[in-house]
Amino acid sequence: MLDVTNDVVLSLRNVEVAFPLRKGFFAKPGLLRAVNDVSLDVRRGEFISIVGESGCGKSTLVKTLLGLQPATAGTISINGKDLGDYSRKELAHQVQPIFQDPYSSLNPRKSVAANIALPLILSEGLKPSQVRDRVLEIMEMVSLPTRLEHTYPSQMSGGQRQRVAIARALITRPKILICDEPTSALDVSVQAQILNLLRDLSRRLNLTSVFISHDLSVVRHLTQRVAVMYLGRVVELGESEHIFRTPRHPYTQLLIRSILPPDPEHRLPPVAWDGGGPDPTNPPSGCHFNTRCPYATDICRIERPPMVEAEGVRVACHAWSDPEAWRAANGEIPQLS
Amino acid sequence: MSNAPAPLDNMDLPMPSPRQQSWEMAKRHAGLQIGALIVLIALIWAIFAPLLAPSDPYVQDLANRLAPTVWQEGGSWEHVFGTDGFGRDVLSRLIWGTQVTMVVGFGAAVISGIVGTTLGMLGGYLGGRIDALMIFVINVKLAMPGVLIALSLVSIFGGSLLSITLILSLLFWDRFAVVTRTATQQVRTREFIAAAEVSGASRAWILFREILPNILNQIIVIGSLEMGIAILIEAALSFLGLGIQPPTPSWGILVSEARDTMFFMPHLIIIPGLAICILVIGINLLGDGIRDITEPQGRN
Amino acid sequence: MAQDKDFCGDPILSVRNLEVVLKTAVGELQATRGISFDICPGETFAIVGESGCGKSISSMALMGLLPRIAKARAEHCVFDGHEILNMSRRQLSGIRGNTLSMIFQDPMTSLNPVYTIGDQLTEVFLRHGKGNAKEARDRAVFLLERVGIKNASERLNAYPHQLSGGLRQRVVIAMAMMCSPKLIIADEPTTALDVTVQMRTLALLSELQKEFGLAIILITHDLGVVASLSDRVAVMYAGQIVETAPTRQLFADPMHPYTQGLIQCIPSYAPPNADAELHTIPGMVPALIGRQKGCAFRNRCALADGDCAKGDEILMREFGAGHGYRCLRSEDALCENWRSLQGEPA
């Protein structure tokens, strides 16, 4: 069992990341709230997933967690200390990324060893021989033969490159890994190798991982807690198993219904176009999901639902704020059919 | 067994290293080889001019003016390309003239390359107001009639080798800036840049150690084009009497001096003209060839 | 061979021994060798495989879209009664967009950004002489509504950049259907789309297929897509079809070790055993330089032996109606392998 202690390694409180929008020369500048009031605690050793589709804000959240994009409101703290208080070099020892595209996450003009060593060179003043030792050590840890030291990324397959990216992320011995869709661009058989590797390393090094993905079957297999995001807000948060077995938020239910299992008995539901994802620069009022929600009522269009605790899971949905009242008023409570 | 990490034996590399690939391609690239040969000859002529030239290019021999070339009637191996209107050996003047050509061409390309690339990278990477400023400066430069300004500057500062090189380098930096700005913008969205930023790379590091090696290709191509153009403009300036002053042998001057004898001794004008032509083509072929063989061997 | 028999009475597309070779700087790359399949009218035939298996390049060969460095040849490649592989450009353009159309993966680049949706939809109709401008417009509106785009007649004047990815892909589907094709080749049509949009787009394709009676070749790497949508499947590995079967059969009794491994390594939807690791196929796809011999999967296969390296090609064996696989091992050994793979935790 993955060792999950109770100390909180990463904490987000009411984090907002907003960008000014110019809507034409004479219009008032609008605001794109890519990340909108997100609160989250991540415990040491935990694998937490952030799930959502395009426009949900997960890419912006990744940048913010890596310190590349300052939050416009709210606080982010790592090991109790505010993100902004860390120097860049210190931060390199706390958080490291693994990106999605193995073809653009490595510098093609540098050898594998040079790519892997970069965070170490930038943040620690080690002698070249010491750097090399650390590089070889980490290469073995990710099952990359050390004879590949002087090869170039262009000679390698996607899976091998992703191992190089993982090695680079781990060389400074960070506490937190931010994995942004690390296997989405890989073949299925390679994906399995990399996921096993991530899980194995996470255990050995007692890493905490924030795992962003749109692939719910990977999420279910690998992570313990899930946060579902929609247009910048967290709409559901809780243990993976609870969320997958009984999803509460209608958007989560929609996501789960959209999974295509490798099972020929699975039938595609009849097509019902719901207008698709709305424009993030002009989100619907009240609950952002109301335009696509089969259970939406008036209050959903006016008021933003608060985050409430419902049976061990946190949901932001008016129906779940007061289930009894909802059932009485509207009959049906959102559930996975 | 199926859960073990990939066995080491299976970690083969299907592709040879980029260096090997480039070398393989170079062996087959006719354009590159021809271009490299031409430029190499020009370099050798320029560097070893004192050793290679059969005679002093300045020494006049009025008794032996307009001597025929070795393939014409009455010619001799003493003056392979004959002599000019002052009896000076044409071949020697050609060889010595290579020095001027290469210094001006290479110098102008390098200086404008450094200036333009730096400005382009800064604008492309930093974005925002600095980029807006860069674009403004580039636009101002593009709006200016380059050659006209070069002519005026030459008339002010005179036609020494140094001043010509500097003035010509002022003409070309905008091309570098535009191309490197776009190339930088493309490279900066790649994830390895973000990874470097996360690890605390300074801006200078990112610009010169991460981005620059990845845009070098485009810089080389522009550089070779600009070098060719610089040589042509230098020749034109010399031809007009505004560039390098005689008796310093420059290919442009050779062309200019041969004007008077153009109709009855056409080889005097054709030879330097052909030399300019061949060298510029050679430089372009070389630049294209280098670009071809160093194209990022990207996706499998 | 299972597919040599006329599985379908009168196939709309029949391909025998398609070979595509690429001339590259590192040598000749055999992208596909000996691909053979039949497509029955009105069925969805999935070609599934990972990157480099040759699935996309085979469809490019059929459509005449191969790059210059590629050469294709086959015993025959008959579509709707015509031999299409080495047709002249002129003849081919009479078929492409007309009776045979293609849907590509990236909706962002499939549409020309400088023309309106309406222009692009009607153009294909008019070019194949299917009617006049008004008829073209009517059909465009009809199809746009059918793919679920509201206010279709107004949308005709929209430009591609004004639509989201999911909408664009639906327009591309409508465009593929303008001339009532008999066969659509869909190359990873939903890979670039969001999950919720993907499901709906696939459901749409399924409905359109039943309604208009067209056949679809669905090229994908996603076994979930295969399971939900296709009637029959061909599994490709390193340029060869290693197994082909009706979809239900493939998932119930996969025979080829690669197919078995592939199905097993998907993080399945079933509740996981928290400690379990995903099944993996060790190693990686081999480089396909030069003439290939024997079984391409042998250096990753737990059941391989010396015989697997010999011979030009391992022949397809039959396991039941329409179910063929390319492996030298006995049926019992393969069934046993499948059972043991399934018995593993998770």
Short mmCIF file of N, CA and C in Angstrom, two decimals, chain C residues 8 17 114 119 165 168 181 183 290 342:
data_model
loop_
_atom_site.label_atom_id
_atom_site.label_comp_id
_atom_site.label_asym_id
_atom_site.label_seq_id
_atom_site.Cartn_x
_atom_site.Cartn_y
_atom_site.Cartn_z
N CYS C 8 -17.23 -11.53 -46.90
CA CYS C 8 -18.42 -10.79 -47.31
C CYS C 8 -18.74 -11.30 -48.69
N ASN C 17 -2.27 -8.32 -50.32
CA ASN C 17 -0.81 -8.17 -50.34
C ASN C 17 -0.31 -6.78 -50.64
N VAL C 114 -9.27 29.76 -45.24
CA VAL C 114 -9.70 30.96 -45.95
C VAL C 114 -11.02 30.83 -46.69
N ASP C 119 -18.73 27.04 -48.54
CA ASP C 119 -17.96 26.90 -49.77
C ASP C 119 -17.30 25.54 -49.85
N GLY C 165 -13.11 22.62 -31.94
CA GLY C 165 -12.56 21.40 -32.53
C GLY C 165 -13.62 20.35 -32.80
N ARG C 168 -15.75 21.41 -35.73
CA ARG C 168 -15.02 21.28 -37.00
C ARG C 168 -15.00 19.84 -37.46
N PRO C 181 -20.87 8.70 -50.08
CA PRO C 181 -19.82 7.72 -50.35
C PRO C 181 -20.24 6.31 -49.96
N LEU C 183 -17.74 4.24 -48.96
CA LEU C 183 -16.75 3.88 -47.96
C LEU C 183 -16.09 5.14 -47.44
N GLY C 290 14.99 -2.50 -44.29
CA GLY C 290 15.35 -3.68 -45.07
C GLY C 290 14.23 -4.72 -45.07
N GLN C 342 -4.75 -13.38 -18.08
CA GLN C 342 -5.93 -12.87 -17.39
C GLN C 342 -5.91 -13.19 -15.93
#
